[in-house]
Amino acid sequence: MADDFDPTTVPIRTAATVMLVRDAVDGDPGVEVFMLRRVGNASFAAGMYVFPGGRVDDADGAAEIEPFCHGLDDADASRQLGLESGGLAYWVAAIRECFEEAGILLANPRDGSALSVGDDDRHGVHDGTLSMVDLCRRDDLVLDVSTTQYVDHWLTPIGEARRFDTRFFVTETPPGQDGLHDDKETTASTWIRPSEALRMQADGELVMMPPTIKNLRWLDGFDTASAAVDAGEAIVDPIKILPKTRFDDTGRMIGVVMPWDADYDHV
């Protein structure tokens, strides 16, 4: 990082991340969550295991998308997020990123028929040649945003070269959609029990950021995917979590301090 780097001038981008959950396939109580490994040369979270997600784009908040959203309008979405307006864009971004990165589309045809989208549609949305509005209009799709629940809120600490104001969501994966990484921004994917992901992280097998670890711990307490989503629906006004970076005497970053750590106020 350049010597003249001023961490206070780094722009904060809005982002949305979604935890896709399903009942554990081994039949025992518990859930599995879909996780992706980001490419090693990514500009943010390189090589780490994450949930599908990314930046909220301007198109996610376009007025044209709202008629295709079921169960939540911008006023209600904004109220949940504590915003004056533009809240629905976070749900749309979560759905779009889920489709781009995991190949799972949280949508249904308005007439109740079977969903039929292919890899070409996924890649088109990913590279920007097909917008979510155009996809919904072409196939008369409805984004059922009411089934995607807002559960957590994190802000990247000052000192990072890229900062994000990220809302975390949880939703149950639609039947028949298994998910697969895109081989562009991500190189591996897995359905995994939160407890196993946490064990692998503790053993150094998976690298994760603190928000991912915290939300895995939250998910680990549920016996079914529907219970996790119901619990998410009951969460109101999640507290924004702002970690702080810890530096040594030379100015080198050596760790992250969380709000619940004893020395948080002294960093």
C-alpha positions as protocol buffer text, in pm:
chain_id: "A"
residue {
  index: 1
  type: MET
  ca { x: 0 y: 0 z: 0 }
}
residue {
  index: 2
  type: ALA
  ca { x: 134 y: 347 z: -89 }
}
residue {
  index: 3
  type: ASP
  ca { x: 296 y: 552 z: 186 }
}
residue {
  index: 4
  type: ASP
  ca { x: 57 y: 840 z: 116 }
}
residue {
  index: 5
  type: PHE
  ca { x: -251 y: 618 z: 152 }
}
residue {
  index: 6
  type: ASP
  ca { x: -521 y: 798 z: 350 }
}
residue {
  index: 7
  type: PRO
  ca { x: -765 y: 539 z: 490 }
}
residue {
  index: 8
  type: THR
  ca { x: -1025 y: 804 z: 569 }
}
residue {
  index: 9
  type: THR
  ca { x: -1076 y: 881 z: 199 }
}
residue {
  index: 10
  type: VAL
  ca { x: -1163 y: 525 z: 90 }
}
residue {
  index: 11
  type: PRO
  ca { x: -1518 y: 526 z: -52 }
}
residue {
  index: 12
  type: ILE
  ca { x: -1769 y: 297 z: 115 }
}
residue {
  index: 13
  type: ARG
  ca { x: -1959 y: 83 z: -135 }
}
residue {
  index: 14
  type: THR
  ca { x: -2293 y: -78 z: -57 }
}
residue {
  index: 15
  type: ALA
  ca { x: -2309 y: -457 z: -84 }
}
residue {
  index: 16
  type: ALA
  ca { x: -2541 y: -751 z: -22 }
}
residue {
  index: 17
  type: THR
  ca { x: -2458 y: -1108 z: 77 }
}
residue {
  index: 18
  type: VAL
  ca { x: -2698 y: -1401 z: 97 }
}
residue {
  index: 19
  type: MET
  ca { x: -2672 y: -1723 z: 296 }
}
residue {
  index: 20
  type: LEU
  ca { x: -2836 y: -1998 z: 94 }
}
residue {
  index: 21
  type: VAL
  ca { x: -2945 y: -2274 z: 331 }
}
residue {
  index: 22
  type: ARG
  ca { x: -3103 y: -2615 z: 295 }
}
residue {
  index: 23
  type: ASP
  ca { x: -3180 y: -2907 z: 525 }
}
residue {
  index: 24
  type: ALA
  ca { x: -2875 y: -3127 z: 578 }
}
residue {
  index: 25
  type: VAL
  ca { x: -2882 y: -3404 z: 319 }
}
residue {
  index: 26
  type: ASP
  ca { x: -2760 y: -3675 z: 558 }
}
residue {
  index: 27
  type: GLY
  ca { x: -3098 y: -3673 z: 729 }
}
residue {
  index: 28
  type: ASP
  ca { x: -2972 y: -3562 z: 1069 }
}
residue {
  index: 29
  type: PRO
  ca { x: -3100 y: -3234 z: 1214 }
}
residue {
  index: 30
  type: GLY
  ca { x: -2916 y: -2929 z: 1095 }
}
residue {
  index: 31
  type: VAL
  ca { x: -2862 y: -2712 z: 790 }
}
residue {
  index: 32
  type: GLU
  ca { x: -2610 y: -2682 z: 513 }
}
residue {
  index: 33
  type: VAL
  ca { x: -2504 y: -2349 z: 368 }
}
residue {
  index: 34
  type: PHE
  ca { x: -2362 y: -2281 z: 22 }
}
residue {
  index: 35
  type: MET
  ca { x: -2011 y: -2138 z: 22 }
}
residue {
  index: 36
  type: LEU
  ca { x: -1773 y: -2024 z: -252 }
}
residue {
  index: 37
  type: ARG
  ca { x: -1397 y: -1985 z: -268 }
}
residue {
  index: 38
  type: ARG
  ca { x: -1295 y: -1654 z: -421 }
}
residue {
  index: 39
  type: VAL
  ca { x: -1011 y: -1650 z: -674 }
}
residue {
  index: 40
  type: GLY
  ca { x: -663 y: -1595 z: -537 }
}
residue {
  index: 41
  type: ASN
  ca { x: -611 y: -1269 z: -726 }
}
residue {
  index: 42
  type: ALA
  ca { x: -941 y: -1108 z: -624 }
}
residue {
  index: 43
  type: SER
  ca { x: -917 y: -745 z: -516 }
}
residue {
  index: 44
  type: PHE
  ca { x: -1117 y: -825 z: -200 }
}
residue {
  index: 45
  type: ALA
  ca { x: -1124 y: -1141 z: 15 }
}
residue {
  index: 46
  type: ALA
  ca { x: -883 y: -1321 z: -218 }
}
residue {
  index: 47
  type: GLY
  ca { x: -881 y: -1697 z: -168 }
}
residue {
  index: 48
  type: MET
  ca { x: -1139 y: -1682 z: 109 }
}
residue {
  index: 49
  type: TYR
  ca { x: -1458 y: -1885 z: 151 }
}
residue {
  index: 50
  type: VAL
  ca { x: -1763 y: -1659 z: 137 }
}
residue {
  index: 51
  type: PHE
  ca { x: -2136 y: -1658 z: 81 }
}
residue {
  index: 52
  type: PRO
  ca { x: -2261 y: -1537 z: -259 }
}
residue {
  index: 53
  type: GLY
  ca { x: -2271 y: -1159 z: -270 }
}
residue {
  index: 54
  type: GLY
  ca { x: -2128 y: -840 z: -404 }
}
residue {
  index: 55
  type: ARG
  ca { x: -2176 y: -472 z: -467 }
}
residue {
  index: 56
  type: VAL
  ca { x: -2521 y: -316 z: -506 }
}
residue {
  index: 57
  type: ASP
  ca { x: -2532 y: -181 z: -861 }
}
residue {
  index: 58
  type: ASP
  ca { x: -2734 y: 117 z: -981 }
}
residue {
  index: 59
  type: ALA
  ca { x: -2949 y: -116 z: -1191 }
}
residue {
  index: 60
  type: ASP
  ca { x: -3052 y: -307 z: -877 }
}
residue {
  index: 61
  type: GLY
  ca { x: -3240 y: 1 z: -766 }
}
residue {
  index: 62
  type: ALA
  ca { x: -3401 y: 83 z: -1100 }
}
residue {
  index: 63
  type: ALA
  ca { x: -3769 y: 164 z: -1083 }
}
residue {
  index: 64
  type: GLU
  ca { x: -3833 y: -92 z: -1358 }
}
residue {
  index: 65
  type: ILE
  ca { x: -3744 y: -386 z: -1130 }
}
residue {
  index: 66
  type: GLU
  ca { x: -3995 y: -317 z: -852 }
}
residue {
  index: 67
  type: PRO
  ca { x: -4303 y: -450 z: -1041 }
}
residue {
  index: 68
  type: PHE
  ca { x: -4125 y: -785 z: -1064 }
}
residue {
  index: 69
  type: CYS
  ca { x: -4065 y: -803 z: -687 }
}
residue {
  index: 70
  type: HIS
  ca { x: -4322 y: -987 z: -477 }
}
residue {
  index: 71
  type: GLY
  ca { x: -4381 y: -944 z: -105 }
}
residue {
  index: 72
  type: LEU
  ca { x: -4178 y: -629 z: -45 }
}
residue {
  index: 73
  type: ASP
  ca { x: -4174 y: -281 z: -194 }
}
residue {
  index: 74
  type: ASP
  ca { x: -3903 y: -19 z: -167 }
}
residue {
  index: 75
  type: ALA
  ca { x: -4073 y: 160 z: 121 }
}
residue {
  index: 76
  type: ASP
  ca { x: -4091 y: -155 z: 334 }
}
residue {
  index: 77
  type: ALA
  ca { x: -3742 y: -268 z: 234 }
}
residue {
  index: 78
  type: SER
  ca { x: -3596 y: 73 z: 316 }
}
residue {
  index: 79
  type: ARG
  ca { x: -3772 y: 76 z: 652 }
}
residue {
  index: 80
  type: GLN
  ca { x: -3616 y: -261 z: 740 }
}
residue {
  index: 81
  type: LEU
  ca { x: -3270 y: -130 z: 653 }
}
residue {
  index: 82
  type: GLY
  ca { x: -3316 y: 206 z: 821 }
}
residue {
  index: 83
  type: LEU
  ca { x: -3289 y: 396 z: 492 }
}
residue {
  index: 84
  type: GLU
  ca { x: -3501 y: 673 z: 348 }
}
residue {
  index: 85
  type: SER
  ca { x: -3520 y: 496 z: 13 }
}
residue {
  index: 86
  type: GLY
  ca { x: -3338 y: 246 z: -207 }
}
residue {
  index: 87
  type: GLY
  ca { x: -3368 y: -49 z: 27 }
}
residue {
  index: 88
  type: LEU
  ca { x: -3520 y: -285 z: -227 }
}
residue {
  index: 89
  type: ALA
  ca { x: -3197 y: -266 z: -430 }
}
residue {
  index: 90
  type: TYR
  ca { x: -3019 y: -470 z: -161 }
}
residue {
  index: 91
  type: TRP
  ca { x: -3263 y: -759 z: -200 }
}
residue {
  index: 92
  type: VAL
  ca { x: -3237 y: -740 z: -578 }
}
residue {
  index: 93
  type: ALA
  ca { x: -2857 y: -734 z: -555 }
}
residue {
  index: 94
  type: ALA
  ca { x: -2861 y: -1038 z: -327 }
}
residue {
  index: 95
  type: ILE
  ca { x: -3076 y: -1228 z: -578 }
}
residue {
  index: 96
  type: ARG
  ca { x: -2867 y: -1114 z: -876 }
}
residue {
  index: 97
  type: GLU
  ca { x: -2535 y: -1203 z: -711 }
}
residue {
  index: 98
  type: CYS
  ca { x: -2676 y: -1539 z: -608 }
}
residue {
  index: 99
  type: PHE
  ca { x: -2762 y: -1612 z: -969 }
}
residue {
  index: 100
  type: GLU
  ca { x: -2428 y: -1485 z: -1101 }
}
residue {
  index: 101
  type: GLU
  ca { x: -2203 y: -1656 z: -848 }
}
residue {
  index: 102
  type: ALA
  ca { x: -2400 y: -1966 z: -749 }
}
residue {
  index: 103
  type: GLY
  ca { x: -2627 y: -2027 z: -1047 }
}
residue {
  index: 104
  type: ILE
  ca { x: -2930 y: -2026 z: -816 }
}
residue {
  index: 105
  type: LEU
  ca { x: -3216 y: -1797 z: -914 }
}
residue {
  index: 106
  type: LEU
  ca { x: -3460 y: -1695 z: -641 }
}
residue {
  index: 107
  type: ALA
  ca { x: -3748 y: -1634 z: -878 }
}
residue {
  index: 108
  type: ASN
  ca { x: -4055 y: -1805 z: -1024 }
}
residue {
  index: 109
  type: PRO
  ca { x: -4264 y: -1757 z: -1339 }
}
residue {
  index: 110
  type: ARG
  ca { x: -4570 y: -1548 z: -1261 }
}
residue {
  index: 111
  type: ASP
  ca { x: -4801 y: -1815 z: -1405 }
}
residue {
  index: 112
  type: GLY
  ca { x: -4670 y: -2082 z: -1165 }
}
residue {
  index: 113
  type: SER
  ca { x: -4493 y: -2288 z: -1430 }
}
residue {
  index: 114
  type: ALA
  ca { x: -4148 y: -2440 z: -1383 }
}
residue {
  index: 115
  type: LEU
  ca { x: -3851 y: -2207 z: -1386 }
}
residue {
  index: 116
  type: SER
  ca { x: -3641 y: -2244 z: -1699 }
}
residue {
  index: 117
  type: VAL
  ca { x: -3319 y: -2046 z: -1716 }
}
residue {
  index: 118
  type: GLY
  ca { x: -2982 y: -2162 z: -1842 }
}
residue {
  index: 119
  type: ASP
  ca { x: -2611 y: -2093 z: -1818 }
}
residue {
  index: 120
  type: ASP
  ca { x: -2636 y: -1841 z: -2101 }
}
residue {
  index: 121
  type: ASP
  ca { x: -2878 y: -1637 z: -1889 }
}
residue {
  index: 122
  type: ARG
  ca { x: -2649 y: -1663 z: -1588 }
}
residue {
  index: 123
  type: HIS
  ca { x: -2345 y: -1552 z: -1786 }
}
residue {
  index: 124
  type: GLY
  ca { x: -2544 y: -1274 z: -1952 }
}
residue {
  index: 125
  type: VAL
  ca { x: -2646 y: -1132 z: -1615 }
}
residue {
  index: 126
  type: HIS
  ca { x: -2288 y: -1170 z: -1492 }
}
residue {
  index: 127
  type: ASP
  ca { x: -2128 y: -985 z: -1784 }
}
residue {
  index: 128
  type: GLY
  ca { x: -2400 y: -722 z: -1805 }
}
residue {
  index: 129
  type: THR
  ca { x: -2544 y: -814 z: -2143 }
}
residue {
  index: 130
  type: LEU
  ca { x: -2870 y: -925 z: -1977 }
}
residue {
  index: 131
  type: SER
  ca { x: -3019 y: -722 z: -1695 }
}
residue {
  index: 132
  type: MET
  ca { x: -3240 y: -866 z: -1424 }
}
residue {
  index: 133
  type: VAL
  ca { x: -3520 y: -644 z: -1552 }
}
residue {
  index: 134
  type: ASP
  ca { x: -3485 y: -785 z: -1904 }
}
residue {
  index: 135
  type: LEU
  ca { x: -3469 y: -1143 z: -1773 }
}
residue {
  index: 136
  type: CYS
  ca { x: -3780 y: -1092 z: -1560 }
}
residue {
  index: 137
  type: ARG
  ca { x: -3962 y: -919 z: -1845 }
}
residue {
  index: 138
  type: ARG
  ca { x: -3865 y: -1186 z: -2100 }
}
residue {
  index: 139
  type: ASP
  ca { x: -3977 y: -1481 z: -1887 }
}
residue {
  index: 140
  type: ASP
  ca { x: -4236 y: -1292 z: -1677 }
}
residue {
  index: 141
  type: LEU
  ca { x: -4051 y: -1383 z: -1359 }
}
residue {
  index: 142
  type: VAL
  ca { x: -4130 y: -1274 z: -1006 }
}
residue {
  index: 143
  type: LEU
  ca { x: -3853 y: -1222 z: -752 }
}
residue {
  index: 144
  type: ASP
  ca { x: -4003 y: -1343 z: -422 }
}
residue {
  index: 145
  type: VAL
  ca { x: -3805 y: -1110 z: -200 }
}
residue {
  index: 146
  type: SER
  ca { x: -4033 y: -1180 z: 96 }
}
residue {
  index: 147
  type: THR
  ca { x: -3857 y: -1515 z: 152 }
}
residue {
  index: 148
  type: THR
  ca { x: -3513 y: -1353 z: 183 }
}
residue {
  index: 149
  type: GLN
  ca { x: -3460 y: -1218 z: 534 }
}
residue {
  index: 150
  type: TYR
  ca { x: -3227 y: -940 z: 647 }
}
residue {
  index: 151
  type: VAL
  ca { x: -3018 y: -1063 z: 942 }
}
residue {
  index: 152
  type: ASP
  ca { x: -2686 y: -878 z: 980 }
}
residue {
  index: 153
  type: HIS
  ca { x: -2499 y: -557 z: 895 }
}
residue {
  index: 154
  type: TRP
  ca { x: -2121 y: -510 z: 871 }
}
residue {
  index: 155
  type: LEU
  ca { x: -1894 y: -222 z: 775 }
}
residue {
  index: 156
  type: THR
  ca { x: -1538 y: -287 z: 660 }
}
residue {
  index: 157
  type: PRO
  ca { x: -1294 y: -130 z: 908 }
}
residue {
  index: 158
  type: ILE
  ca { x: -1100 y: 187 z: 839 }
}
residue {
  index: 159
  type: GLY
  ca { x: -758 y: 98 z: 706 }
}
residue {
  index: 160
  type: GLU
  ca { x: -869 y: -140 z: 432 }
}
residue {
  index: 161
  type: ALA
  ca { x: -810 y: -39 z: 70 }
}
residue {
  index: 162
  type: ARG
  ca { x: -1168 y: -138 z: -14 }
}
residue {
  index: 163
  type: ARG
  ca { x: -1458 y: -79 z: 221 }
}
residue {
  index: 164
  type: PHE
  ca { x: -1812 y: -214 z: 203 }
}
residue {
  index: 165
  type: ASP
  ca { x: -2133 y: -146 z: 391 }
}
residue {
  index: 166
  type: THR
  ca { x: -2276 y: -496 z: 366 }
}
residue {
  index: 167
  type: ARG
  ca { x: -2620 y: -630 z: 453 }
}
residue {
  index: 168
  type: PHE
  ca { x: -2645 y: -1004 z: 513 }
}
residue {
  index: 169
  type: PHE
  ca { x: -2953 y: -1204 z: 418 }
}
residue {
  index: 170
  type: VAL
  ca { x: -3067 y: -1563 z: 464 }
}
residue {
  index: 171
  type: THR
  ca { x: -3300 y: -1763 z: 241 }
}
residue {
  index: 172
  type: GLU
  ca { x: -3395 y: -2122 z: 179 }
}
residue {
  index: 173
  type: THR
  ca { x: -3262 y: -2265 z: -145 }
}
residue {
  index: 174
  type: PRO
  ca { x: -3534 y: -2348 z: -400 }
}
residue {
  index: 175
  type: PRO
  ca { x: -3585 y: -2721 z: -465 }
}
residue {
  index: 176
  type: GLY
  ca { x: -3395 y: -2856 z: -762 }
}
residue {
  index: 177
  type: GLN
  ca { x: -3127 y: -2585 z: -766 }
}
residue {
  index: 178
  type: ASP
  ca { x: -2797 y: -2722 z: -639 }
}
residue {
  index: 179
  type: GLY
  ca { x: -2560 y: -2435 z: -709 }
}
residue {
  index: 180
  type: LEU
  ca { x: -2215 y: -2422 z: -869 }
}
residue {
  index: 181
  type: HIS
  ca { x: -1931 y: -2167 z: -865 }
}
residue {
  index: 182
  type: ASP
  ca { x: -1882 y: -1954 z: -1175 }
}
residue {
  index: 183
  type: ASP
  ca { x: -1510 y: -2029 z: -1242 }
}
residue {
  index: 184
  type: LYS
  ca { x: -1458 y: -1653 z: -1288 }
}
residue {
  index: 185
  type: GLU
  ca { x: -1477 y: -1479 z: -953 }
}
residue {
  index: 186
  type: THR
  ca { x: -1490 y: -1810 z: -766 }
}
residue {
  index: 187
  type: THR
  ca { x: -1301 y: -2137 z: -814 }
}
residue {
  index: 188
  type: ALA
  ca { x: -1474 y: -2383 z: -580 }
}
residue {
  index: 189
  type: SER
  ca { x: -1808 y: -2430 z: -409 }
}
residue {
  index: 190
  type: THR
  ca { x: -1956 y: -2655 z: -146 }
}
residue {
  index: 191
  type: TRP
  ca { x: -2263 y: -2728 z: 60 }
}
residue {
  index: 192
  type: ILE
  ca { x: -2140 y: -2760 z: 416 }
}
residue {
  index: 193
  type: ARG
  ca { x: -2272 y: -2775 z: 769 }
}
residue {
  index: 194
  type: PRO
  ca { x: -2183 y: -2455 z: 955 }
}
residue {
  index: 195
  type: SER
  ca { x: -2017 y: -2659 z: 1230 }
}
residue {
  index: 196
  type: GLU
  ca { x: -1790 y: -2831 z: 977 }
}
residue {
  index: 197
  type: ALA
  ca { x: -1703 y: -2502 z: 809 }
}
residue {
  index: 198
  type: LEU
  ca { x: -1613 y: -2354 z: 1148 }
}
residue {
  index: 199
  type: ARG
  ca { x: -1399 y: -2657 z: 1233 }
}
residue {
  index: 200
  type: MET
  ca { x: -1214 y: -2631 z: 903 }
}
residue {
  index: 201
  type: GLN
  ca { x: -1162 y: -2260 z: 956 }
}
residue {
  index: 202
  type: ALA
  ca { x: -1022 y: -2320 z: 1304 }
}
residue {
  index: 203
  type: ASP
  ca { x: -789 y: -2586 z: 1163 }
}
residue {
  index: 204
  type: GLY
  ca { x: -665 y: -2354 z: 891 }
}
residue {
  index: 205
  type: GLU
  ca { x: -826 y: -2548 z: 606 }
}
residue {
  index: 206
  type: LEU
  ca { x: -1067 y: -2269 z: 507 }
}
residue {
  index: 207
  type: VAL
  ca { x: -990 y: -1898 z: 526 }
}
residue {
  index: 208
  type: MET
  ca { x: -1281 y: -1669 z: 615 }
}
residue {
  index: 209
  type: MET
  ca { x: -1354 y: -1314 z: 722 }
}
residue {
  index: 210
  type: PRO
  ca { x: -1506 y: -1235 z: 1063 }
}
residue {
  index: 211
  type: PRO
  ca { x: -1859 y: -1165 z: 928 }
}
residue {
  index: 212
  type: THR
  ca { x: -1866 y: -1509 z: 765 }
}
residue {
  index: 213
  type: ILE
  ca { x: -1754 y: -1677 z: 1086 }
}
residue {
  index: 214
  type: LYS
  ca { x: -2009 y: -1492 z: 1297 }
}
residue {
  index: 215
  type: ASN
  ca { x: -2295 y: -1582 z: 1066 }
}
residue {
  index: 216
  type: LEU
  ca { x: -2187 y: -1946 z: 1047 }
}
residue {
  index: 217
  type: ARG
  ca { x: -2208 y: -1957 z: 1426 }
}
residue {
  index: 218
  type: TRP
  ca { x: -2558 y: -1816 z: 1405 }
}
residue {
  index: 219
  type: LEU
  ca { x: -2666 y: -2071 z: 1144 }
}
residue {
  index: 220
  type: ASP
  ca { x: -2522 y: -2358 z: 1346 }
}
residue {
  index: 221
  type: GLY
  ca { x: -2803 y: -2330 z: 1597 }
}
residue {
  index: 222
  type: PHE
  ca { x: -3085 y: -2439 z: 1364 }
}
residue {
  index: 223
  type: ASP
  ca { x: -3221 y: -2787 z: 1294 }
}
residue {
  index: 224
  type: THR
  ca { x: -3388 y: -2693 z: 965 }
}
residue {
  index: 225
  type: ALA
  ca { x: -3350 y: -2437 z: 691 }
}
residue {
  index: 226
  type: SER
  ca { x: -3702 y: -2308 z: 748 }
}
residue {
  index: 227
  type: ALA
  ca { x: -3621 y: -2250 z: 1115 }
}
residue {
  index: 228
  type: ALA
  ca { x: -3320 y: -2039 z: 1015 }
}
residue {
  index: 229
  type: VAL
  ca { x: -3529 y: -1829 z: 776 }
}
residue {
  index: 230
  type: ASP
  ca { x: -3806 y: -1789 z: 1035 }
}
residue {
  index: 231
  type: ALA
  ca { x: -3549 y: -1673 z: 1290 }
}
residue {
  index: 232
  type: GLY
  ca { x: -3411 y: -1432 z: 1033 }
}
residue {
  index: 233
  type: GLU
  ca { x: -3757 y: -1286 z: 979 }
}
residue {
  index: 234
  type: ALA
  ca { x: -3782 y: -1218 z: 1353 }
}
residue {
  index: 235
  type: ILE
  ca { x: -3461 y: -1012 z: 1358 }
}
residue {
  index: 236
  type: VAL
  ca { x: -3535 y: -640 z: 1369 }
}
residue {
  index: 237
  type: ASP
  ca { x: -3279 y: -360 z: 1320 }
}
residue {
  index: 238
  type: PRO
  ca { x: -2952 y: -555 z: 1329 }
}
residue {
  index: 239
  type: ILE
  ca { x: -2675 y: -351 z: 1487 }
}
residue {
  index: 240
  type: LYS
  ca { x: -2413 y: -232 z: 1240 }
}
residue {
  index: 241
  type: ILE
  ca { x: -2083 y: -398 z: 1328 }
}
residue {
  index: 242
  type: LEU
  ca { x: -1769 y: -193 z: 1265 }
}
residue {
  index: 243
  type: PRO
  ca { x: -1446 y: -381 z: 1340 }
}
residue {
  index: 244
  type: LYS
  ca { x: -1128 y: -184 z: 1398 }
}
residue {
  index: 245
  type: THR
  ca { x: -784 y: -261 z: 1262 }
}
residue {
  index: 246
  type: ARG
  ca { x: -495 y: -311 z: 1501 }
}
residue {
  index: 247
  type: PHE
  ca { x: -153 y: -176 z: 1396 }
}
residue {
  index: 248
  type: ASP
  ca { x: 194 y: -227 z: 1537 }
}
residue {
  index: 249
  type: ASP
  ca { x: 441 y: 54 z: 1610 }
}
residue {
  index: 250
  type: THR
  ca { x: 553 y: 61 z: 1247 }
}
residue {
  index: 251
  type: GLY
  ca { x: 199 y: 109 z: 1115 }
}
residue {
  index: 252
  type: ARG
  ca { x: 165 y: -245 z: 988 }
}
residue {
  index: 253
  type: MET
  ca { x: -181 y: -398 z: 1033 }
}
residue {
  index: 254
  type: ILE
  ca { x: -157 y: -699 z: 1263 }
}
residue {
  index: 255
  type: GLY
  ca { x: -518 y: -786 z: 1341 }
}
residue {
  index: 256
  type: VAL
  ca { x: -881 y: -691 z: 1375 }
}
residue {
  index: 257
  type: VAL
  ca { x: -1061 y: -592 z: 1694 }
}
residue {
  index: 258
  type: MET
  ca { x: -1433 y: -664 z: 1725 }
}
residue {
  index: 259
  type: PRO
  ca { x: -1686 y: -449 z: 1917 }
}
residue {
  index: 260
  type: TRP
  ca { x: -1724 y: -723 z: 2177 }
}
residue {
  index: 261
  type: ASP
  ca { x: -1349 y: -740 z: 2247 }
}
residue {
  index: 262
  type: ALA
  ca { x: -1240 y: -588 z: 2577 }
}
residue {
  index: 263
  type: ASP
  ca { x: -997 y: -341 z: 2421 }
}
residue {
  index: 264
  type: TYR
  ca { x: -1224 y: -225 z: 2135 }
}
residue {
  index: 265
  type: ASP
  ca { x: -1270 y: 127 z: 2276 }
}
residue {
  index: 266
  type: HIS
  ca { x: -896 y: 169 z: 2323 }
}
residue {
  index: 267
  type: VAL
  ca { x: -793 y: 89 z: 1965 }
}
